[in-house]
Amino acid sequence: MTMKTKKDKASWYPLLVITLLLSSLWSCQPSPQSPPRERISINDNWRFYKYENIEKTDNLIYDVRPEITDTNDDKQADSKPTEAVEVEATQETLKAWIMPTGNRFIKDPTKHYTRPKGNPGKDFPFVQSDFDDQDWQAVELPHDWAIEEPFYAGWDTPVGGGMGRLPSPGVAWYRRTLDISTADQGKSIFLDIDGAMSYAMVWINGQLAGGWPYGYSSWRLDLTPYLHYGGPNQLAIRIDNPAHSSRWYPGGGIYRNVWLVKTEPIHIAQWGTSIRTKDVSASQATILLDVTIDHDGNENQNIAIQTDIFVLNEDGSIGDKTVAAFAKKAISMTAQNSSTIQSTLTLDNPRLWGPPPTQSPNRYVAITTLTSGGQTIDEYRTPFGIRAISYDADKGFFVNGEKVYLKGVNQHHDLGALGAAFNARAAERQLEMLKELGCNAIRMAHNPPAPELLEMTDRMGFLVIDEMYDCWARKKTPHDFHLIFPEWHEQDLRALVRRDRNHPSIILWSTGNEVGEQYTGEEGAKIAMRLREIVNEEDPTRPTSASMNYAKPGMPLPETMEVLNLNYQGEGIRNAPAYAHLKGINTSPLYPRFHQAFPDKVIISSENAAALSSRGTYLFPVNEGISAPISDGLGGDPKTGYVSSYELYTADFGSSADKVFATIDQHPYVAGGFVWSGWDYLGEPTPYYLSRSSYFGLIDLAGFKKDRFYLYQSRWRPELPMAHILPHWNWSDRLGKITPVHVFTSGDEAELFLNGESLGRKKKGAYEYRLRWDDVLYEPGELKVIAYRDGKEWAEETIKTTDSPTQLTLTTDRQSILGDGKDLAFVTVAVTDQNGLTVPNAMNDITFSIEGPGEIVATDNGDPTSLVAFPSLERKAFNGVALAIVQPNKGQAGTITIKAVSSGLKNAEVTIEVIQ
Ligand code: GAL
């Protein structure tokens, strides 16, 4: 890390003049020969080996697990979680050596774990430095071991639809050497793993150093005691991802970034800064800073700490003027100890952080420097934002005094065809499309996201619910993380809050989702309270919640919540006539009951809708009401596995968007809602478990917009003139048949024309969100809608019956990408007719090829039923389109040419520049 030179100090800032004078005498430039802190990416040069058979692996296990007796993979998501099964250890386990890794996050020092004597696994070949791993696969991290594999098809498969039909379960090893020079002697050296799925255990030079079981946590291991200086050190990491461990596709392996961090023995601790802002206004803000410093060395030492604040620009660059500085402080550090230094300052005219479009996500960065005898010994950067958030049970949610209605989506962590392996550009693309939708809030369902994702939500101004678990001590699947909850919840939770607390985008902590403890009365409430207290201790500035789909007023669990996160209960569950025959949770619309029972607690609809569709597929007849559970013949076709895109059909416990909007609008105290889900994701293919991916998204797995995208856009971006017609107009088999036409528009009224003839002008009634012409008789030609707002023309759209396919067209989301081996271009192929119109029901086979310095890493078409492996260069169009994901080679530049061919159609080509 290099230091910015601090010229042109902010002398306009009168209160700080004295401090600044002091600090200008003191140089915080690192000495050129030894950077005070190094954070080195060690994503490259790994060797990987996965056992073929999950039953036949080594016996270096973290813990014994209960036998799997329930393999049912297609349960309704709201089935009641059940009690954990007790198991007795039948063999030696390594847990006792792993537990100490979490000590820092256990508040009570008497509860800290001591590493037992002995060194399990020391004789196992994979941990030895002289083991020859040249036959193992060479991989780069982040790595998801399952995503490129063939899908399992059929009913009785090792991995079913729920977990995405890919071999994410399994046991595998990653090996790599670390060259540690003699100059590093005396330093503290850490391994930082942003996420490994799951039960990671780490050996360094044959010594079991520690690990972390929860696959979504970020964690650190101190390698210092085990290192050799002046040569290679052997790292070996065992990952064990159990079968039946998740309700969705978790991915497998070291799927987030990995770092080697080198510091002086006295250094700022892991996630060691906490920045809070209070008394925030346009003219002033108070900034409170806590810095925790570790002293790993053996001699007491005097040091000084100084923190300067700079503007952090949108592109990540740092402003060249200090905007404020905390007073420099002298500290005496005791050997083998930590201390936390608290400081405060007042900043005039702060540039506040807030969500667009009405506010701007302005950020700052605090640069903290430790010096000893005039030498810089550490430098640590903390990006942050200055903003005030508040909740009002009657009025909703506020940022900097402005009410901000939560227009939210739930998002899983996978990146579609790229799997769980974190990729910044793929994640950014997801967020960009959510922006286009008008979404301003994201619930990270149901686990901590990659740290880089929160950097993006800060930068782009999203509001985030950061969530910990999908289950606590009761289980949803036999081997989910309920197994570790009793021993790890404190460490996981404190680690999450310390990692994420400085992100301005985070507005709420969620400790869980639809947990089984909703059903266990006081016992469940006690757990909820304990989790809430942990979070409150770590972060007194934001409230906590846990999403409830069952617990109601009168039950103990909601009492423990600071904010009421309701899943589906607001609009009612299986309660409307179309749902009355279904078994399962059944509740009337509960907003009023919650609001009356808890007049001081704000209500958020943390999950709603769970509506379903296959993009571009329309099935007849069309439901007459506004919401219906999917059933064979009404909205769903079990033979093809498709769900109709009339956007009226839902999971058994769900409600259509129209019903959700109406209920929420009738209860204006609700702070907003989060639709299930923003994007489609791998696994949980309700209602057709032979498929691989979900039907819930407003955007499909490949990133193509479903019709529902426009329904939400019409609501969330009322100032954007838009109108969207569905279905498509290519129905050669429906001549003269009733083919309903629905329109989503931000206008309030619209007139529909078929081949120039008006089919009538319709106006939205109270609590209506679509305009429907349900008795249109199909004839080919042109459908046109003119939308009005307040009686004036507002927007229009036209769709046409196309001719048959004649050609392919290719477009890329970006013309030029970076040759860093990580950047991506998303290339869409459309099957078009002679006039260039996309043929909306085209399913042609397409073959992609590439020339130049890059690779097609995956293809997809957004069809949940497609079991074609993601790396395949052959892919059918699904309802007119397909996608190829292109990644440049590392360190190269030049022109990439992508070609798409399809028998009987004219080929297409597109070029992308790779720059260095
Ligand atoms: C909810 C659950 C989500 C997802 C959704 C759709 O009950 O919280 O994780 O499963 O249903 O099925």
PDB file of C-alpha atoms and ligand atoms in Angstrom, residues 77 247 446 513-514 567-568 607 653 676 684 696, ligand 1:
ATOM      1  CA  ALA A  77     -39.693 -23.397   1.575  1.00  0.00           C
ATOM      2  CA  ARG A 247     -31.932 -25.161   0.468  1.00  0.00           C
ATOM      3  CA  HIS A 446     -29.664 -15.471   3.830  1.00  0.00           C
ATOM      4  CA  ASN A 513     -34.515 -16.226   8.157  1.00  0.00           C
ATOM      5  CA  GLU A 514     -37.702 -18.151   8.919  1.00  0.00           C
ATOM      6  CA  ASN A 567     -42.029 -12.728   5.284  1.00  0.00           C
ATOM      7  CA  TYR A 568     -45.277 -13.157   3.349  1.00  0.00           C
ATOM      8  CA  GLU A 607     -39.797 -11.157   1.819  1.00  0.00           C
ATOM      9  CA  PHE A 653     -47.336 -19.551   0.220  1.00  0.00           C
ATOM     10  CA  TRP A 676     -38.420 -12.799  -3.563  1.00  0.00           C
ATOM     11  CA  GLU A 684     -34.740 -24.166  -5.364  1.00  0.00           C
ATOM     12  CA  PHE A 696     -38.660 -16.514  -8.734  1.00  0.00           C
TER      13      PHE A 696
HETATM   14  C1  GAL B   1     -39.060 -18.283   1.625  1.00  0.00           C
HETATM   15  C2  GAL B   1     -37.611 -18.441   2.031  1.00  0.00           C
HETATM   16  C3  GAL B   1     -36.664 -18.152   0.900  1.00  0.00           C
HETATM   17  C4  GAL B   1     -37.114 -18.874  -0.329  1.00  0.00           C
HETATM   18  C5  GAL B   1     -38.508 -18.427  -0.670  1.00  0.00           C
HETATM   19  C6  GAL B   1     -39.036 -18.998  -1.966  1.00  0.00           C
HETATM   20  O1  GAL B   1     -39.913 -18.895   2.504  1.00  0.00           O
HETATM   21  O2  GAL B   1     -37.301 -17.582   3.083  1.00  0.00           O
HETATM   22  O3  GAL B   1     -35.386 -18.554   1.235  1.00  0.00           O
HETATM   23  O4  GAL B   1     -37.043 -20.221  -0.075  1.00  0.00           O
HETATM   24  O5  GAL B   1     -39.335 -18.816   0.392  1.00  0.00           O
HETATM   25  O6  GAL B   1     -39.239 -20.339  -1.929  1.00  0.00           O
END
